[in-house]
XYZ file of N, CA and C in Angstrom:
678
model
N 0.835 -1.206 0.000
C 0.000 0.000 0.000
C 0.866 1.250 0.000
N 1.736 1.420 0.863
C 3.086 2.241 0.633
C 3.232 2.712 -0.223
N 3.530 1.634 -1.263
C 4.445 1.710 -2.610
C 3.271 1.765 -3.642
N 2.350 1.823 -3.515
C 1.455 2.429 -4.269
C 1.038 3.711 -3.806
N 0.945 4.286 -2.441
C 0.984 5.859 -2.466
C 2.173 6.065 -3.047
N 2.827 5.717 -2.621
C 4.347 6.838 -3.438
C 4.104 6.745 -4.482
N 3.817 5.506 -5.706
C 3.766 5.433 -7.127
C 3.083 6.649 -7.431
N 1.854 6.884 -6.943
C 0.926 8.115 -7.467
C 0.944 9.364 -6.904
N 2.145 9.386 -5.879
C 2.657 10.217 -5.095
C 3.430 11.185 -6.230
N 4.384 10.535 -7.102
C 5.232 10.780 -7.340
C 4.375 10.890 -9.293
N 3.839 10.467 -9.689
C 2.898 10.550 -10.724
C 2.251 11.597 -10.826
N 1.822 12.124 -9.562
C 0.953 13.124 -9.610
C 1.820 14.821 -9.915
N 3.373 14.314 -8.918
C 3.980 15.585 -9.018
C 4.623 15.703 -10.496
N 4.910 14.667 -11.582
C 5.057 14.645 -12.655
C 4.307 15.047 -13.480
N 2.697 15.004 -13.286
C 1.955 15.341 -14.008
C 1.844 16.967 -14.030
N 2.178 17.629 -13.041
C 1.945 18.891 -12.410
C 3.277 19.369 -13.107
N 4.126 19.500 -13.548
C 5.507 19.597 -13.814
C 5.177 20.128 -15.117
N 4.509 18.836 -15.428
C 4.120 18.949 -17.177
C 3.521 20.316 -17.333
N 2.053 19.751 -16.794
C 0.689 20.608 -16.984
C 1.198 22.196 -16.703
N 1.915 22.640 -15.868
C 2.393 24.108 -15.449
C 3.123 24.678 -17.069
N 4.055 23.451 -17.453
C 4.707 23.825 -18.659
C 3.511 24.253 -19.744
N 2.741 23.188 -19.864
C 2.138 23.521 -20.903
C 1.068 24.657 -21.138
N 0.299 24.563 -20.020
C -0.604 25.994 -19.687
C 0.214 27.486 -19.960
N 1.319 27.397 -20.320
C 2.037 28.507 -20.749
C 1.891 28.249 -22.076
N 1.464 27.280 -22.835
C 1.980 27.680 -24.102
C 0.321 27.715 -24.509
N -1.210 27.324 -23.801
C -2.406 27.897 -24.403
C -3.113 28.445 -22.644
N -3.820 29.581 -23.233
C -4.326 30.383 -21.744
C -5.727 29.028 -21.487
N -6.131 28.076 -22.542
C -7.629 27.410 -22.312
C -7.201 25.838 -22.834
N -6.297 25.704 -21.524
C -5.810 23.809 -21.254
C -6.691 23.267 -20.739
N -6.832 22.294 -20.899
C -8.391 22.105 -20.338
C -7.837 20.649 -19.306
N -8.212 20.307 -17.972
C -8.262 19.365 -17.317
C -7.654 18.216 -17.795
N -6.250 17.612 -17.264
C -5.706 16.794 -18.519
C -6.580 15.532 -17.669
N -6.586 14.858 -18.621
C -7.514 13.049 -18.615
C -6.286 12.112 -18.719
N -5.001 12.384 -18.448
C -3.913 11.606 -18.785
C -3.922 10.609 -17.502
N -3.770 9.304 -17.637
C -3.866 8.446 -16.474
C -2.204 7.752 -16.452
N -1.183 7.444 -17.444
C -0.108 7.200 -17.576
C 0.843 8.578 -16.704
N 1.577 8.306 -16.635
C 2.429 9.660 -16.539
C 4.605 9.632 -16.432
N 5.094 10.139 -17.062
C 6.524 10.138 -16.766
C 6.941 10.134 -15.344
N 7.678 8.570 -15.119
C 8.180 8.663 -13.995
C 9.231 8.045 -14.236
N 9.802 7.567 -15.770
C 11.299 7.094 -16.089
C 12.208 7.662 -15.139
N 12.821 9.095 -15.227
C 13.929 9.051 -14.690
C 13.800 9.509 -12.746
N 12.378 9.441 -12.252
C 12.195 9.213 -10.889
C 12.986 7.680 -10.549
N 13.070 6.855 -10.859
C 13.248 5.339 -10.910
C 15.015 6.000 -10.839
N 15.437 5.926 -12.477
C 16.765 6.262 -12.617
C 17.173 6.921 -11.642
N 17.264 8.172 -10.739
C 17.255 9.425 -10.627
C 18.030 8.773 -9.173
N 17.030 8.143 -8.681
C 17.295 7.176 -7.541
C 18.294 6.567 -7.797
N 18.597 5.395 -8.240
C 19.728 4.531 -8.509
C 20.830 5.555 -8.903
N 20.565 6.737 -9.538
C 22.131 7.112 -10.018
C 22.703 8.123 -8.597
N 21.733 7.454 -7.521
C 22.426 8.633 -7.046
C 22.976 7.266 -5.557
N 23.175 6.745 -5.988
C 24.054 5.563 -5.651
C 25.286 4.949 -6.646
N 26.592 4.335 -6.144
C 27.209 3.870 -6.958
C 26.535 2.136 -6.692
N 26.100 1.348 -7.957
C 25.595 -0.067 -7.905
C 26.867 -0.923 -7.478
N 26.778 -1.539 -6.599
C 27.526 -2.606 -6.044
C 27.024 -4.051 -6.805
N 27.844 -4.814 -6.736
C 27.098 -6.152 -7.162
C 27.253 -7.097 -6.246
N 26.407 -8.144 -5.839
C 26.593 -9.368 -4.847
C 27.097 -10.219 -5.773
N 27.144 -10.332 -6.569
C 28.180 -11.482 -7.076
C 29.698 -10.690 -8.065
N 30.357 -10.146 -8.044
C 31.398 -9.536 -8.423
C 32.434 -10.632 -9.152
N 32.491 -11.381 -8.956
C 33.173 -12.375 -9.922
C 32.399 -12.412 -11.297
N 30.685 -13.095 -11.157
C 30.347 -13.586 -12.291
C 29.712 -11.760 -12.735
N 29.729 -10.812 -12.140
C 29.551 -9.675 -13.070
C 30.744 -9.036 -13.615
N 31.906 -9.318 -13.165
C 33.116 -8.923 -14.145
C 32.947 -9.584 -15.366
N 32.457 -10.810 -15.811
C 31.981 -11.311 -17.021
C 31.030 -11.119 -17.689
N 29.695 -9.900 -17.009
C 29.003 -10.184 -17.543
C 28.534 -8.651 -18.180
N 28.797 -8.369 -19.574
C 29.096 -6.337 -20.350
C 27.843 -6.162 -19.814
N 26.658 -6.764 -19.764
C 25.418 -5.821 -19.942
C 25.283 -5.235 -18.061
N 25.362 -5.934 -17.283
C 25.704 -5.765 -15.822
C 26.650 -4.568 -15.803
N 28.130 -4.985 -16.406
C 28.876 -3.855 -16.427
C 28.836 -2.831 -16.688
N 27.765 -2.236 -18.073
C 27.281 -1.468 -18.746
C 26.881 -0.545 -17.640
N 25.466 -1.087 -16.965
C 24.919 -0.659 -15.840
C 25.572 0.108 -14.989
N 26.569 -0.598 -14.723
C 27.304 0.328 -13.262
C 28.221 1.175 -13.991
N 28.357 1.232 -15.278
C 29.082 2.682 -16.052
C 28.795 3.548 -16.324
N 27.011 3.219 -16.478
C 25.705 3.998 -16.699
C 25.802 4.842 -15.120
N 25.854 4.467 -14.334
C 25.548 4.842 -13.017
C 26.559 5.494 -12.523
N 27.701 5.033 -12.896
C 28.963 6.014 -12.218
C 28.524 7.381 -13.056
N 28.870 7.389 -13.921
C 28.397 8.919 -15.029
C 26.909 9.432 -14.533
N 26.075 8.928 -14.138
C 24.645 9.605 -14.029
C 25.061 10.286 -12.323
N 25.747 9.072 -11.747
C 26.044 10.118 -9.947
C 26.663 10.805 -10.335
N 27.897 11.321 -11.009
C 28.408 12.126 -11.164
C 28.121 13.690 -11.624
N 26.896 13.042 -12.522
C 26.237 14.286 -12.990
C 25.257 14.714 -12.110
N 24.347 13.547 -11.801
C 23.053 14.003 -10.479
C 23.583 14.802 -9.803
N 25.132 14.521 -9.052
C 25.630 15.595 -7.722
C 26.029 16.826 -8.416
N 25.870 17.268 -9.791
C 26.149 18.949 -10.077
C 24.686 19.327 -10.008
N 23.747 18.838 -9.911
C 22.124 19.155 -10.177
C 22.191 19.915 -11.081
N 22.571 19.706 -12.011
C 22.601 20.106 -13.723
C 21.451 19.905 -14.283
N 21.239 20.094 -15.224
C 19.910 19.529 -16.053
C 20.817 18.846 -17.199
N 21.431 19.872 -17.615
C 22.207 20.047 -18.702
C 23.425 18.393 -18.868
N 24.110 18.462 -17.547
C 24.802 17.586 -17.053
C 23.897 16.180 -17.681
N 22.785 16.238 -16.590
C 21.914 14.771 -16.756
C 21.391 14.348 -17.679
N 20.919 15.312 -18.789
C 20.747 15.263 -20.279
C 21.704 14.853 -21.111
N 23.186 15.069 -20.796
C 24.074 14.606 -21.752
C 24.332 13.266 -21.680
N 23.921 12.899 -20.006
C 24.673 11.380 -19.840
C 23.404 10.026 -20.265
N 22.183 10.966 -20.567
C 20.672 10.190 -20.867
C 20.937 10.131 -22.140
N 21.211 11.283 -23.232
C 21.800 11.403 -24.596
C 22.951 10.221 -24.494
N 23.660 9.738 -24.095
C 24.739 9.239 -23.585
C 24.547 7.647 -24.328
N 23.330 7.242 -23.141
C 23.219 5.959 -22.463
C 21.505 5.360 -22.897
N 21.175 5.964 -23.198
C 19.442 5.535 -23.486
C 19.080 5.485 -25.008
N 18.536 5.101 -24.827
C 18.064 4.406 -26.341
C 17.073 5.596 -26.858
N 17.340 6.454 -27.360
C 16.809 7.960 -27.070
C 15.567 7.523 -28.182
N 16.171 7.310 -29.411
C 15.199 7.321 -30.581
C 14.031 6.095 -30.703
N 14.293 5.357 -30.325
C 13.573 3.672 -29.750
C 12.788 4.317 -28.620
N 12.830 5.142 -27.545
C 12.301 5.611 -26.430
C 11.395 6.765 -27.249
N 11.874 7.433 -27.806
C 11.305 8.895 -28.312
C 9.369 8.387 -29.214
N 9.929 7.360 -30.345
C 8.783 7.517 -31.183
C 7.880 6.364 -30.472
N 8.233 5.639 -29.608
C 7.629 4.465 -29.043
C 6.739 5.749 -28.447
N 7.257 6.664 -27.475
C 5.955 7.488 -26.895
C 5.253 7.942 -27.456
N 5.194 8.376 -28.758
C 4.647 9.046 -29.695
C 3.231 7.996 -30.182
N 3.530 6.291 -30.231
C 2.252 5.409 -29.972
C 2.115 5.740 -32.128
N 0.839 6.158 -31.183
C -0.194 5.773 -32.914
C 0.405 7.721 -33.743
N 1.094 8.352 -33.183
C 1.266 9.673 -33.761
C 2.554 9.996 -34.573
N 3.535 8.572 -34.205
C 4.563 8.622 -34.484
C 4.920 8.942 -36.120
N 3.550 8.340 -36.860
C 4.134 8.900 -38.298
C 3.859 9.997 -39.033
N 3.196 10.726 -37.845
C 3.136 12.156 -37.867
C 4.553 13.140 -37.566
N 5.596 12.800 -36.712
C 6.791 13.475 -37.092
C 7.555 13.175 -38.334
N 7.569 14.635 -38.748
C 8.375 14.547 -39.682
C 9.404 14.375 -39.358
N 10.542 13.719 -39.932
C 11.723 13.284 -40.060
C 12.958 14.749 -39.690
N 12.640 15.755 -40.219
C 13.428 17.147 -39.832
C 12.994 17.267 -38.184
N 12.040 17.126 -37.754
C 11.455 17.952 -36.327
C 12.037 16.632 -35.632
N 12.507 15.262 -35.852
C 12.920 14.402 -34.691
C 13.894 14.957 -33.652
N 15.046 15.252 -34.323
C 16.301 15.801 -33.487
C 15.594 16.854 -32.554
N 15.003 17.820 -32.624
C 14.200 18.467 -31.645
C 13.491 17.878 -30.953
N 12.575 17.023 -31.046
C 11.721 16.250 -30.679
C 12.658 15.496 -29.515
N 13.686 14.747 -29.900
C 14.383 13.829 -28.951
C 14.971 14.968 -28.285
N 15.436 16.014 -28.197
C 16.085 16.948 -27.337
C 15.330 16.929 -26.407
N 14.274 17.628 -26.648
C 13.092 18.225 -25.678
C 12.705 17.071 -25.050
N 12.282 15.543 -25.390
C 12.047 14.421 -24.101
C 13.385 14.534 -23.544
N 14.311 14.587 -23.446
C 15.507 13.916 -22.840
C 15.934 15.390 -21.799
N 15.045 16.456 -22.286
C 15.107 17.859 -21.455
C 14.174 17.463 -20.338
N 13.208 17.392 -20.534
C 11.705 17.301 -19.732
C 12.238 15.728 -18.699
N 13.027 14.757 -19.095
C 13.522 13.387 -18.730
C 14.303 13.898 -17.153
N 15.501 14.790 -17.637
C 16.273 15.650 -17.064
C 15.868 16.512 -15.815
N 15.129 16.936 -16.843
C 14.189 18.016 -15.393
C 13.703 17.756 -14.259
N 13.061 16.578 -15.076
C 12.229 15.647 -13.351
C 13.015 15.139 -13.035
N 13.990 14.746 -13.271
C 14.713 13.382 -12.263
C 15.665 14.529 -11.411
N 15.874 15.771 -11.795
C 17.061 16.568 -11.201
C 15.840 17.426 -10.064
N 14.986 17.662 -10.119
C 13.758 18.008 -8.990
C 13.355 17.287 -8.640
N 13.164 15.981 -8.849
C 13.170 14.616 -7.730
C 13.285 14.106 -6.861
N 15.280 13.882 -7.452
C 15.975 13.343 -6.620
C 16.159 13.243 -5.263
N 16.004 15.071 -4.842
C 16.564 14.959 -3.056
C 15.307 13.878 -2.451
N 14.244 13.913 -3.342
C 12.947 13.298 -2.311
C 13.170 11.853 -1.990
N 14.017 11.205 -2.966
C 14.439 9.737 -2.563
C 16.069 9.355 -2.396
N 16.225 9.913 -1.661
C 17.536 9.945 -1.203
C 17.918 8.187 -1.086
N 19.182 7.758 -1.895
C 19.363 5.895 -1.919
C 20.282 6.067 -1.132
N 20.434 5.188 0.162
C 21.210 4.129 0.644
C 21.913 3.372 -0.261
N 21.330 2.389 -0.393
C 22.500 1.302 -1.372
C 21.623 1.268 -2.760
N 22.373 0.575 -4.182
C 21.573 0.046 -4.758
C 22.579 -0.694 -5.255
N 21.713 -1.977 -5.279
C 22.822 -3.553 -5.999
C 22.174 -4.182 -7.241
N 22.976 -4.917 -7.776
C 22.506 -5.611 -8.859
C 22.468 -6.934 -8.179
N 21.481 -7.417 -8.549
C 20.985 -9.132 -8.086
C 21.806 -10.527 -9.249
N 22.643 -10.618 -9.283
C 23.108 -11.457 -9.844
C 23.412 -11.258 -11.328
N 23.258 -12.235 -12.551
C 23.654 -11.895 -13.792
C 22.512 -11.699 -14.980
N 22.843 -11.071 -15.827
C 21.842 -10.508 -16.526
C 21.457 -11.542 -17.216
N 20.306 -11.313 -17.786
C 19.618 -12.934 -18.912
C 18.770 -12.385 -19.673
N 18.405 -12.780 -20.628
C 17.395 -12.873 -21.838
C 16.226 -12.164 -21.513
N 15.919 -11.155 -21.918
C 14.572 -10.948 -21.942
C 13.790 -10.676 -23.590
N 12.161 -10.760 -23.483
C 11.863 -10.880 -24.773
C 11.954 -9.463 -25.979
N 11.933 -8.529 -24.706
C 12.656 -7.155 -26.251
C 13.952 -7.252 -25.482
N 15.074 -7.515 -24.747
C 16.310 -7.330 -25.088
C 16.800 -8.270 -24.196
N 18.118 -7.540 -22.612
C 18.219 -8.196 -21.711
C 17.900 -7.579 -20.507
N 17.570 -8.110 -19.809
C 17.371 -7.681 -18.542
C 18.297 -7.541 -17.325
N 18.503 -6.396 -16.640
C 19.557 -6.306 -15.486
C 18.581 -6.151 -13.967
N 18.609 -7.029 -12.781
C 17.648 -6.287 -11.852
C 18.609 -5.960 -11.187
N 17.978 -4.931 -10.426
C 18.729 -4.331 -9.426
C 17.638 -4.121 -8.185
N 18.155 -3.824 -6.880
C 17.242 -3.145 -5.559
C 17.959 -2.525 -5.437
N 17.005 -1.136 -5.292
C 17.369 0.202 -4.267
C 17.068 -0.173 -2.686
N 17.836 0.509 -2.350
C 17.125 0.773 -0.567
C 17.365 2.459 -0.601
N 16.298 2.704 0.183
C 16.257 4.504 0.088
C 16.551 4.234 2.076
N 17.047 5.481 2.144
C 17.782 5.777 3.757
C 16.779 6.064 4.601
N 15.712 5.566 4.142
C 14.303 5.291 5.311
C 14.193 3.670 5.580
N 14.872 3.090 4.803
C 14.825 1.555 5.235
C 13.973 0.968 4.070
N 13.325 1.225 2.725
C 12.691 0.580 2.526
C 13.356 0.564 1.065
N 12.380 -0.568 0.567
C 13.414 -1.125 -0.501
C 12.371 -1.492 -1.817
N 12.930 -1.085 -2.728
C 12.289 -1.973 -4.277
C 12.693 -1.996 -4.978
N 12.421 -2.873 -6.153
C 13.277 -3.848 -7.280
C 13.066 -2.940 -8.876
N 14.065 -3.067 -9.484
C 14.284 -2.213 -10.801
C 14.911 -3.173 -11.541
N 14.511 -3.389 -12.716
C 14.508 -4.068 -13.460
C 14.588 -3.365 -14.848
N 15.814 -3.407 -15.144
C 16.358 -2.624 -16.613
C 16.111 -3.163 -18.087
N 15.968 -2.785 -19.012
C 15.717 -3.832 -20.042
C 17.256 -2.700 -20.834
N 17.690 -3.667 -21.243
C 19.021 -2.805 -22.044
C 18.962 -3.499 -23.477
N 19.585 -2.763 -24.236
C 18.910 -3.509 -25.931
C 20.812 -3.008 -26.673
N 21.058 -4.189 -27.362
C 22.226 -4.245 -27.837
C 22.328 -3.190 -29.222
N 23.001 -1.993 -29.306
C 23.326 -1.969 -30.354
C 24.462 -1.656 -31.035
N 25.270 -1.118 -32.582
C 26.349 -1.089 -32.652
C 26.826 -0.057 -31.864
N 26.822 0.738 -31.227
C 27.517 1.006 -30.441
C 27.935 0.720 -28.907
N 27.351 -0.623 -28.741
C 27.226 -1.085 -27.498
C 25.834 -1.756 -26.982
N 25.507 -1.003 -25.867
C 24.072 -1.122 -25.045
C 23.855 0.233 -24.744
N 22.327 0.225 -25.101
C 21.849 1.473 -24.654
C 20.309 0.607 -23.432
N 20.126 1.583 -22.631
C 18.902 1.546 -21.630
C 17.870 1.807 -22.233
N 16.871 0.910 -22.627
C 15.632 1.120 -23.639
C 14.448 1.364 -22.358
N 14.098 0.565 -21.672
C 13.276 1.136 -20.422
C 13.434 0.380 -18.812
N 12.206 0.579 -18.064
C 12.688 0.050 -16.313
C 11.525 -0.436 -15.975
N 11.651 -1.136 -15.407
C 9.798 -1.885 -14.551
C 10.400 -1.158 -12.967
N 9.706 -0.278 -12.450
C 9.484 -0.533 -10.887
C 8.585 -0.304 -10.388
N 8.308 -1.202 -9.360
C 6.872 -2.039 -8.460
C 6.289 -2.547 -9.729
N 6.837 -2.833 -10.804
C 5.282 -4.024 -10.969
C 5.167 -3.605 -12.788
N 5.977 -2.329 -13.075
C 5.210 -1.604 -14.113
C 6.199 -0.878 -15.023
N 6.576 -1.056 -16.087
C 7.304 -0.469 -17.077
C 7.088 0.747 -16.921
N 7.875 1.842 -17.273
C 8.123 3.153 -17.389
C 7.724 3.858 -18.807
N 8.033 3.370 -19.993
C 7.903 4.024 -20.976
C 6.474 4.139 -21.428
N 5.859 2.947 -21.205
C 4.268 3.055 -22.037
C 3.288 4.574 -20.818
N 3.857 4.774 -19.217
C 3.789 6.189 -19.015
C 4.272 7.228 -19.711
N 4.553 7.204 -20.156
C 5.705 8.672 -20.810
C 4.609 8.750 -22.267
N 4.283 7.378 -22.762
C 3.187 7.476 -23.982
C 1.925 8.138 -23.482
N 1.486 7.378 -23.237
C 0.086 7.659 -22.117
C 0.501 9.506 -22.177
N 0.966 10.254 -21.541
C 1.357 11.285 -21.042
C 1.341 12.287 -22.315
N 1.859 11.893 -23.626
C 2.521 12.441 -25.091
C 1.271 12.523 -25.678
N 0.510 11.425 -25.637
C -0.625 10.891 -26.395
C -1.668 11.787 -26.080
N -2.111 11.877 -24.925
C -2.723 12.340 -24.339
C -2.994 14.123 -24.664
N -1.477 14.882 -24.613
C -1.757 16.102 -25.126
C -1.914 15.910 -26.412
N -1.544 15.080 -27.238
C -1.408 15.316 -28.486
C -3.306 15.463 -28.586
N -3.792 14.069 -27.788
C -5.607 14.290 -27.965
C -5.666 15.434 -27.754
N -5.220 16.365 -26.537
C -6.515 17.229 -26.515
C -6.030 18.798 -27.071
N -5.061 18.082 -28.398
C -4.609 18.950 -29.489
C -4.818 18.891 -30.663
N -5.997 17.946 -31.117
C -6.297 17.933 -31.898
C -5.956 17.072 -32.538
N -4.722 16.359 -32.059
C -3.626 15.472 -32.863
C -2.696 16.044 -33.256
N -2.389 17.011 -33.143
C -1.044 18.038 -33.040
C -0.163 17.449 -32.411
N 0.794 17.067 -33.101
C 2.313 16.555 -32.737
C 3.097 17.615 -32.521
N 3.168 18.671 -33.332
C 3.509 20.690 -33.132
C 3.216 20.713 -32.128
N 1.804 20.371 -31.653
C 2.177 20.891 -29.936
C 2.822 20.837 -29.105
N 3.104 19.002 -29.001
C 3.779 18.382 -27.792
C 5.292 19.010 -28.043
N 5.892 19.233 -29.015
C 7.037 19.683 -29.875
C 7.322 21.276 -28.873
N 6.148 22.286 -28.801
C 6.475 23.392 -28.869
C 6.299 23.270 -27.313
N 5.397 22.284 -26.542
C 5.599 21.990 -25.244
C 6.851 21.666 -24.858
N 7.496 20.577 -24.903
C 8.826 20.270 -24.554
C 9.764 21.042 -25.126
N 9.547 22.107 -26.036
C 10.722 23.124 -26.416
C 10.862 23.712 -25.202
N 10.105 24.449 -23.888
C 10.305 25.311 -23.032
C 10.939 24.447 -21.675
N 11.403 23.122 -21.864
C 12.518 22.113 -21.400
C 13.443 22.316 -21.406
């Protein structure tokens, strides 16, 4: 029960983040109906502000996608502790599967960006990504976070779990999906308590785009002020 107030605890202040942004860009926003909401880098935001330890350290020196993880994480604490935006954006540009993440939110609208407006398009999520996780953070302050053993197969890529413990004593499981590509591994999305991260961030995109008519320009000129 906990961990479902906080889920919508923390949903709700995401949604509010948004909605403030966007009510600047029309004076007659009307009540958003969005039930998904961005809480990707709340999840991240947490873990990077721990260095990941591993309980098995032998079989994760063998294992890149594990390793990946805790390289991902050294660079994201590093940046979390300047409370940059700018900082945390470069190392998400970095490490995440930006363009695989970007039009997946976009759902059924996606073949509505044009091909010129993407590079903007991916700026501005990975701004708005940034933003929240860097006004977040102090609220979940981590104790430890470990990786649970070795990574394995999952059906869109591989999977890394990890547990946080936050410095109130309590604890939950993150579960990374990382997706191979030529340049390595990038972080495609996260389950925590129970629930993938990205199909929120759709839910959330989709949503203004409805009550825009289907305006993809909108969500565009929304996340420009990111």
């Amino acid at each position: 029960l906990d961990r479902r107030r906080k889920r919508y605890q923390v949903q709700g202040e995401g949604h509010m983040m948004m909605n403030t942004v966007l009510a600047r860009r029309s004076t007659a926003t009307p009540a958003s109906r969005t039930r998904g909401l961005l809480t990707t880098l709340v999840a991240m935001a947490g873990l990077f502000a721990a260095t990941l330890v591993t309980s098995q350290p032998a079989q994760a020196s063998s294992d890149p996608p594990a390793q990946f993880m805790r390289q991902v994480a050294r660079e994201m604490l590093a940046a979390a502790n300047t409370r940059s935006v700018d900082a945390l954006a470069a190392v998400i540009r970095k490490y995440a599967d930006v363009p695989t993440i970007g039009l997946f939110s976009l759902g059924q609208y996606a073949a509505r960006l044009p091909h010129k407006d993407r590079p903007a398009y991916y700026n501005g999520m990975v701004r708005f990504m940034a933003r929240y996780a860097t006004e977040q953070q102090p609220k979940y302050p981590v104790a430890r976070a470990q990786i649970l053993g070795r990574s394995y197969p999952d059906s869109n890529g591989i999977a890394v779990d990890s547990r946080i413990t936050l410095r109130d004593g309590s604890t939950y499981d993150v579960r990374w999906l990382v997706v191979k590509r030529a340049s390595g591994y990038k972080v495609r999305d996260a389950q925590v308590m129970g629930f993938w991260l990205t199909p929120f961030q759709r839910s959330m995109f989709q949503s203004h785009i409805d009550e825009k008519g289907g305006s993809v320009r909108a969500l565009l000129l929304a996340l420009s002020r990111f």
